Amino acid sequence: MMKLAILSTILASAAAFAPATGVARHTALNAEKSQALPFLPAPPNTEGYLGNVGFDPLRFSDYIPMDYLREAELKHGRICMMAWAGFVAVDNGMRIYPLPEAYQGLTSVSAHEALVKSGAMGNMLVWFAIMEMVAWIGVSQMLQGSGRAAGDYGLGHQFMGKTDAEREAMKLKELKNGRLAMLAFSGVVTQAVLYDKGFPYM
């Protein structure tokens, strides 16, 4: 009985190394390459989206709807454009008055701890959470086919231009500036913490 069990185990494991039959072979050697990362194939789900350069090395677009990813990209880009400007403005002496005494002399880096202690960061977290919950209504409707464009909150349409070409160009500018701002904000915070100096953080 033991010999039979051993023999069946050996045969089963040997079958794992047998070549598969009747399976179509596919090769990605001729697949279109990504413009941003030419050593990787272009992610197919990003095709047709404004500003697409094939940058999706982790292939999020294979698992998450592209409209949702574009919404997130625009939102993070807009936040980082404001964040970079605010970070640098504070370190160049700009303040909103009246300024509480506890905030006197703070830099952009040191402000975080002081605002946490005073409770201001907790208040901001609550308000941002409420804004996110309200904004999710539009995102959810978009994902269900409402026709809402990703990132469109109905604001600033009067500045977008009159023709389709002008509107597309303005949208592309916002997208590219947002991408740059995400890198810029990461860089400015890193420099400010590493060197512990004010603007230009060197």
Coordinates of N, CA, C and O in Angstrom, one line a residue, residues 66-195:
M66 N -10.7 53.5 -15.0 CA -9.8 54.6 -15.3 C -10.4 55.9 -14.9 O -9.7 56.9 -14.6
D67 N -11.7 56.0 -15.0 CA -12.4 57.3 -14.6 C -12.1 57.6 -13.1 O -11.9 58.7 -12.7
Y68 N -12.1 56.6 -12.3 CA -11.8 56.7 -10.9 C -10.3 57.1 -10.7 O -10.0 58.0 -9.9
L69 N -9.4 56.5 -11.5 CA -8.0 56.8 -11.4 C -7.7 58.3 -11.8 O -6.9 59.0 -11.3
R70 N -8.4 58.7 -12.9 CA -8.2 60.1 -13.4 C -8.8 61.1 -12.4 O -8.2 62.1 -12.2
E71 N -9.9 60.7 -11.7 CA -10.5 61.6 -10.7 C -9.4 61.8 -9.6 O -9.2 62.9 -9.1
A72 N -8.8 60.7 -9.2 CA -7.8 60.7 -8.1 C -6.6 61.5 -8.5 O -6.1 62.3 -7.7
E73 N -6.2 61.3 -9.8 CA -5.0 62.1 -10.2 C -5.3 63.6 -10.3 O -4.4 64.4 -9.8
L74 N -6.4 64.0 -10.8 CA -6.8 65.4 -10.8 C -6.9 66.0 -9.4 O -6.4 67.1 -9.1
K75 N -7.5 65.3 -8.5 CA -7.7 65.8 -7.1 C -6.4 65.9 -6.4 O -6.1 67.0 -5.8
H76 N -5.5 64.9 -6.5 CA -4.2 65.0 -5.9 C -3.3 66.1 -6.5 O -2.6 66.8 -5.8
G77 N -3.5 66.3 -7.8 CA -2.7 67.3 -8.5 C -3.2 68.7 -8.1 O -2.3 69.6 -7.8
R78 N -4.5 68.9 -8.0 CA -5.0 70.2 -7.5 C -4.6 70.5 -6.1 O -4.2 71.7 -5.8
I79 N -4.7 69.5 -5.2 CA -4.3 69.7 -3.8 C -2.8 70.1 -3.7 O -2.4 71.0 -3.0
C80 N -2.0 69.4 -4.5 CA -0.5 69.6 -4.5 C -0.2 71.0 -5.0 O 0.8 71.6 -4.6
M81 N -0.9 71.5 -6.0 CA -0.6 72.8 -6.6 C -0.9 73.9 -5.5 O -0.1 74.8 -5.3
M82 N -2.0 73.7 -4.7 CA -2.2 74.6 -3.6 C -1.3 74.4 -2.5 O -0.8 75.4 -1.8
A83 N -0.9 73.1 -2.2 CA 0.0 72.8 -1.1 C 1.4 73.4 -1.3 O 2.0 74.0 -0.3
W84 N 1.9 73.3 -2.5 CA 3.2 73.8 -2.8 C 3.2 75.3 -2.6 O 4.1 75.9 -1.9
A85 N 2.2 76.0 -3.2 CA 2.1 77.4 -3.1 C 2.0 77.9 -1.6 O 2.7 78.8 -1.1
G86 N 1.2 77.2 -0.8 CA 1.0 77.5 0.6 C 2.2 77.2 1.4 O 2.6 78.1 2.3
F87 N 2.9 76.1 1.2 CA 4.1 75.8 1.9 C 5.2 76.8 1.7 O 5.8 77.3 2.7
V88 N 5.4 77.2 0.5 CA 6.5 78.2 0.1 C 6.1 79.6 0.6 O 6.9 80.3 1.1
A89 N 4.8 79.9 0.5 CA 4.3 81.2 0.9 C 4.5 81.4 2.4 O 5.0 82.5 2.9
V90 N 4.2 80.4 3.3 CA 4.4 80.5 4.7 C 5.9 80.7 5.0 O 6.3 81.5 5.9
D91 N 6.8 80.0 4.4 CA 8.2 80.1 4.6 C 8.8 81.4 4.1 O 10.0 81.7 4.4
N92 N 8.0 82.1 3.3 CA 8.5 83.4 2.8 C 7.8 84.6 3.6 O 7.8 85.7 3.2
G93 N 7.2 84.2 4.7 CA 6.6 85.2 5.6 C 5.2 85.6 5.5 O 4.7 86.4 6.2
M94 N 4.4 84.9 4.6 CA 3.0 85.3 4.4 C 2.2 84.6 5.6 O 2.4 83.5 5.9
R95 N 1.3 85.4 6.1 CA 0.4 84.9 7.2 C -1.0 85.5 7.0 O -1.2 86.5 6.3
I96 N -1.9 84.8 7.6 CA -3.3 85.2 7.6 C -3.6 85.8 9.0 O -3.4 85.1 10.0
Y97 N -3.9 87.1 9.1 CA -4.1 87.8 10.4 C -5.6 87.9 10.7 O -6.4 88.0 9.8
P98 N -6.0 87.9 12.0 CA -5.1 87.9 13.2 C -4.5 86.5 13.4 O -5.3 85.5 13.3
L99 N -3.3 86.4 13.7 CA -2.6 85.1 13.9 C -2.5 84.8 15.4 O -2.0 85.6 16.2
P100 N -3.0 83.6 15.8 CA -2.9 83.3 17.2 C -1.4 83.3 17.7 O -0.5 83.0 17.0
E101 N -1.2 83.7 19.0 CA 0.1 83.8 19.5 C 0.9 82.5 19.5 O 2.1 82.5 19.3
A102 N 0.2 81.4 19.6 CA 0.9 80.1 19.6 C 1.5 79.8 18.2 O 2.3 78.9 18.1
Y103 N 1.0 80.5 17.2 CA 1.5 80.2 15.8 C 2.6 81.2 15.4 O 3.1 81.1 14.3
Q104 N 3.0 82.1 16.3 CA 4.0 83.0 15.9 C 5.4 82.3 15.7 O 5.8 81.4 16.4
G105 N 6.1 82.7 14.6 CA 7.4 82.2 14.3 C 7.4 80.7 13.8 O 8.5 80.2 13.7
L106 N 6.3 80.2 13.4 CA 6.3 78.8 12.9 C 6.7 78.8 11.4 O 6.4 79.7 10.7
T107 N 7.4 77.7 11.1 CA 7.7 77.5 9.7 C 6.6 76.4 9.2 O 5.9 75.9 9.9
S108 N 6.7 76.2 7.9 CA 5.8 75.2 7.3 C 6.0 73.8 8.0 O 5.0 73.1 8.2
V109 N 7.2 73.5 8.3 CA 7.5 72.2 8.9 C 7.1 72.1 10.3 O 6.4 71.2 10.8
S110 N 7.5 73.1 11.1 CA 7.2 73.1 12.5 C 5.7 73.4 12.8 O 5.2 73.1 13.9
A111 N 5.0 73.9 11.9 CA 3.5 74.2 12.1 C 2.7 73.0 12.3 O 1.8 73.0 13.1
H112 N 3.1 71.9 11.8 CA 2.3 70.6 11.9 C 2.1 70.2 13.4 O 1.0 70.0 13.8
E113 N 3.2 70.2 14.1 CA 3.1 69.7 15.5 C 2.3 70.7 16.3 O 1.5 70.3 17.2
A114 N 2.5 72.0 16.1 CA 1.8 73.0 16.8 C 0.3 73.0 16.6 O -0.5 73.1 17.5
L115 N -0.1 72.7 15.3 CA -1.5 72.6 14.9 C -2.1 71.4 15.4 O -3.3 71.4 15.8
V116 N -1.4 70.3 15.5 CA -1.9 69.1 16.1 C -2.2 69.3 17.6 O -3.3 68.9 18.1
K117 N -1.3 69.9 18.3 CA -1.5 70.2 19.8 C -2.7 71.1 20.0 O -3.4 71.0 21.0
S118 N -2.9 72.1 19.1 CA -3.9 73.1 19.4 C -5.3 72.5 18.9 O -6.3 73.1 19.2
G119 N -5.3 71.4 18.2 CA -6.6 70.8 17.8 C -7.0 71.3 16.4 O -8.0 70.8 15.9
A120 N -6.3 72.2 15.8 CA -6.6 72.7 14.4 C -6.6 71.6 13.4 O -7.4 71.5 12.5
M121 N -5.6 70.7 13.5 CA -5.5 69.6 12.5 C -6.7 68.6 12.6 O -7.2 68.1 11.6
G122 N -7.2 68.4 13.8 CA -8.3 67.6 14.0 C -9.6 68.2 13.4 O -10.4 67.5 12.7
N123 N -9.7 69.5 13.5 CA -10.9 70.2 12.9 C -10.8 70.1 11.4 O -11.8 69.8 10.7
M124 N -9.6 70.3 10.8 CA -9.4 70.2 9.4 C -9.7 68.8 8.9 O -10.4 68.6 7.8
L125 N -9.3 67.7 9.7 CA -9.6 66.4 9.3 C -11.1 66.1 9.2 O -11.6 65.5 8.2
V126 N -11.9 66.6 10.1 CA -13.3 66.5 10.1 C -13.9 67.1 8.9 O -14.8 66.5 8.2
W127 N -13.6 68.4 8.6 CA -14.1 69.1 7.5 C -13.8 68.4 6.1 O -14.6 68.3 5.2
F128 N -12.5 68.0 6.0 CA -12.1 67.3 4.8 C -12.8 66.0 4.6 O -13.1 65.6 3.5
A129 N -13.0 65.3 5.7 CA -13.8 64.0 5.6 C -15.2 64.3 5.1 O -15.7 63.5 4.3
I130 N -15.8 65.3 5.6 CA -17.2 65.7 5.2 C -17.2 66.0 3.7 O -18.0 65.6 2.9
M131 N -16.2 66.8 3.2 CA -16.1 67.2 1.8 C -15.9 65.9 1.0 O -16.5 65.8 -0.1
E132 N -15.1 65.0 1.4 CA -14.8 63.7 0.7 C -16.1 62.9 0.5 O -16.4 62.3 -0.5
M133 N -16.9 62.9 1.6 CA -18.1 62.1 1.6 C -19.1 62.7 0.6 O -19.8 62.0 -0.1
V134 N -19.2 64.0 0.6 CA -20.1 64.7 -0.3 C -19.7 64.5 -1.7 O -20.5 64.2 -2.7
A135 N -18.3 64.6 -2.0 CA -17.8 64.5 -3.3 C -18.0 63.1 -3.8 O -18.1 62.9 -5.1
W136 N -18.0 62.1 -3.0 CA -18.2 60.7 -3.4 C -19.5 60.5 -4.1 O -19.6 59.6 -5.0
I137 N -20.5 61.3 -3.8 CA -21.8 61.1 -4.5 C -21.6 61.3 -6.0 O -22.1 60.5 -6.8
G138 N -20.9 62.4 -6.4 CA -20.6 62.6 -7.8 C -19.7 61.5 -8.5 O -20.0 61.1 -9.6
V139 N -18.7 61.1 -7.7 CA -17.8 60.1 -8.2 C -18.6 58.7 -8.4 O -18.4 58.1 -9.5
S140 N -19.4 58.4 -7.5 CA -20.2 57.2 -7.6 C -21.2 57.2 -8.8 O -21.3 56.3 -9.5
Q141 N -21.8 58.4 -9.0 CA -22.7 58.5 -10.1 C -21.9 58.4 -11.4 O -22.4 57.8 -12.4
M142 N -20.7 59.0 -11.4 CA -19.8 58.9 -12.6 C -19.5 57.5 -13.0 O -19.6 57.0 -14.1
L143 N -19.2 56.7 -12.0 CA -18.8 55.3 -12.2 C -20.0 54.4 -12.6 O -19.8 53.4 -13.2
Q144 N -21.2 55.0 -12.4 CA -22.4 54.2 -12.8 C -22.9 54.8 -14.2 O -24.0 54.4 -14.6
G145 N -22.1 55.6 -14.8 CA -22.5 56.1 -16.2 C -23.3 57.3 -16.3 O -24.0 57.5 -17.2
S146 N -23.1 58.3 -15.3 CA -23.9 59.5 -15.4 C -23.5 60.4 -16.5 O -24.2 61.4 -16.8
G147 N -22.3 60.2 -17.0 CA -21.7 61.1 -18.0 C -20.9 62.3 -17.5 O -20.3 63.0 -18.2
R148 N -20.8 62.3 -16.1 CA -19.9 63.4 -15.5 C -18.5 63.1 -15.8 O -18.0 61.9 -15.7
A149 N -17.7 64.1 -16.2 CA -16.3 63.9 -16.5 C -15.5 63.8 -15.2 O -15.9 64.5 -14.2
A150 N -14.5 63.0 -15.2 CA -13.6 62.9 -14.0 C -13.1 64.3 -13.6 O -12.6 65.0 -14.4
G151 N -13.2 64.6 -12.3 CA -12.7 65.8 -11.8 C -13.5 67.1 -12.1 O -13.1 68.2 -11.7
D152 N -14.7 66.9 -12.7 CA -15.6 68.0 -13.0 C -16.5 68.3 -11.9 O -17.4 67.6 -11.6
Y153 N -16.3 69.5 -11.2 CA -17.2 69.9 -10.1 C -18.0 71.1 -10.5 O -18.6 71.8 -9.7
G154 N -18.0 71.4 -11.8 CA -18.9 72.5 -12.3 C -18.3 73.8 -12.1 O -19.0 74.8 -12.1
L155 N -17.0 73.9 -11.7 CA -16.4 75.2 -11.4 C -15.4 75.6 -12.5 O -14.7 74.8 -13.1
G156 N -15.3 76.9 -12.8 CA -14.3 77.4 -13.7 C -14.5 77.2 -15.2 O -13.6 77.4 -16.0
H157 N -15.7 76.8 -15.6 CA -15.9 76.5 -17.0 C -15.8 77.7 -17.9 O -15.4 77.6 -19.1
Q158 N -16.0 78.9 -17.3 CA -15.9 80.1 -18.1 C -14.4 80.4 -18.5 O -14.2 81.3 -19.3
F159 N -13.5 79.8 -17.8 CA -12.0 80.0 -18.1 C -11.5 78.9 -19.0 O -10.3 79.0 -19.4
M160 N -12.3 78.0 -19.5 CA -11.8 76.8 -20.2 C -11.6 77.1 -21.7 O -11.0 76.3 -22.4
G161 N -12.2 78.2 -22.2 CA -12.1 78.5 -23.6 C -13.4 78.2 -24.3 O -14.3 77.6 -23.7
K162 N -13.6 78.6 -25.6 CA -14.8 78.6 -26.3 C -14.9 77.3 -27.2 O -16.0 76.8 -27.4
T163 N -13.8 76.9 -27.8 CA -13.8 75.8 -28.7 C -13.4 74.5 -28.0 O -12.8 74.6 -26.9
D164 N -13.7 73.4 -28.6 CA -13.3 72.1 -28.0 C -11.8 72.0 -27.9 O -11.3 71.5 -26.9
A165 N -11.1 72.5 -28.9 CA -9.6 72.4 -28.9 C -9.1 73.3 -27.7 O -8.1 72.8 -27.0
E166 N -9.6 74.4 -27.4 CA -9.2 75.3 -26.3 C -9.5 74.6 -25.0 O -8.6 74.6 -24.1
R167 N -10.6 74.0 -24.9 CA -11.0 73.3 -23.6 C -10.0 72.1 -23.4 O -9.6 71.9 -22.2
E168 N -9.8 71.3 -24.4 CA -8.9 70.2 -24.3 C -7.5 70.6 -23.9 O -6.8 70.0 -23.1
A169 N -7.0 71.7 -24.5 CA -5.7 72.3 -24.2 C -5.6 72.7 -22.7 O -4.6 72.5 -22.0
M170 N -6.7 73.4 -22.2 CA -6.7 73.8 -20.8 C -6.7 72.6 -19.9 O -6.0 72.7 -18.8
K171 N -7.5 71.6 -20.2 CA -7.5 70.4 -19.4 C -6.1 69.7 -19.3 O -5.7 69.3 -18.2
L172 N -5.5 69.7 -20.4 CA -4.1 69.1 -20.5 C -3.1 69.9 -19.6 O -2.3 69.3 -19.0
K173 N -3.2 71.2 -19.7 CA -2.4 72.1 -18.9 C -2.6 71.8 -17.4 O -1.6 71.7 -16.6
E174 N -3.8 71.7 -17.0 CA -4.1 71.4 -15.6 C -3.5 70.1 -15.2 O -2.9 69.9 -14.1
L175 N -3.7 69.1 -16.0 CA -3.2 67.7 -15.7 C -1.7 67.7 -15.6 O -1.2 67.2 -14.6
K176 N -1.0 68.3 -16.5 CA 0.4 68.4 -16.5 C 1.0 69.2 -15.3 O 1.9 68.8 -14.6
N177 N 0.3 70.3 -15.0 CA 0.8 71.1 -13.8 C 0.5 70.3 -12.6 O 1.3 70.4 -11.6
G178 N -0.6 69.6 -12.5 CA -0.9 68.8 -11.3 C 0.1 67.7 -11.1 O 0.6 67.4 -10.0
R179 N 0.5 67.0 -12.2 CA 1.6 66.0 -12.1 C 2.9 66.6 -11.6 O 3.6 66.0 -10.8
L180 N 3.2 67.7 -12.2 CA 4.5 68.4 -11.7 C 4.4 68.8 -10.3 O 5.3 68.7 -9.5
A181 N 3.2 69.3 -9.8 CA 3.0 69.8 -8.5 C 3.1 68.6 -7.5 O 3.6 68.8 -6.4
M182 N 2.7 67.4 -7.8 CA 2.8 66.3 -6.9 C 4.3 66.0 -6.7 O 4.7 65.7 -5.5
L183 N 5.1 66.0 -7.7 CA 6.5 65.8 -7.5 C 7.2 67.0 -6.8 O 8.0 66.8 -5.9
A184 N 6.7 68.2 -7.1 CA 7.3 69.4 -6.5 C 7.0 69.5 -5.0 O 7.9 69.8 -4.2
F185 N 5.8 69.1 -4.6 CA 5.4 69.2 -3.2 C 6.2 68.1 -2.4 O 6.7 68.3 -1.3
S186 N 6.3 66.9 -3.0 CA 7.2 65.9 -2.4 C 8.6 66.3 -2.2 O 9.2 66.1 -1.1
G187 N 9.1 67.0 -3.2 CA 10.5 67.5 -3.1 C 10.7 68.6 -2.1 O 11.7 68.6 -1.4
V188 N 9.8 69.5 -2.1 CA 9.9 70.7 -1.2 C 9.8 70.3 0.3 O 10.6 70.7 1.1
V189 N 8.9 69.3 0.6 CA 8.8 68.9 2.0 C 10.0 68.1 2.4 O 10.6 68.2 3.5
T190 N 10.5 67.2 1.5 CA 11.7 66.4 1.7 C 12.9 67.4 2.0 O 13.7 67.2 3.0
Q191 N 13.1 68.4 1.1 CA 14.2 69.3 1.3 C 14.1 70.1 2.6 O 15.1 70.2 3.3
A192 N 12.9 70.5 2.9 CA 12.7 71.3 4.1 C 13.0 70.6 5.4 O 13.6 71.1 6.3
V193 N 12.6 69.3 5.4 CA 12.9 68.4 6.6 C 14.3 68.0 6.7 O 15.0 68.1 7.7
L194 N 14.9 67.7 5.5 CA 16.3 67.2 5.5 C 17.3 68.3 5.9 O 18.2 68.0 6.7
Y195 N 17.1 69.5 5.4 CA 18.1 70.6 5.6 C 17.7 71.5 6.7 O 18.5 72.3 7.1

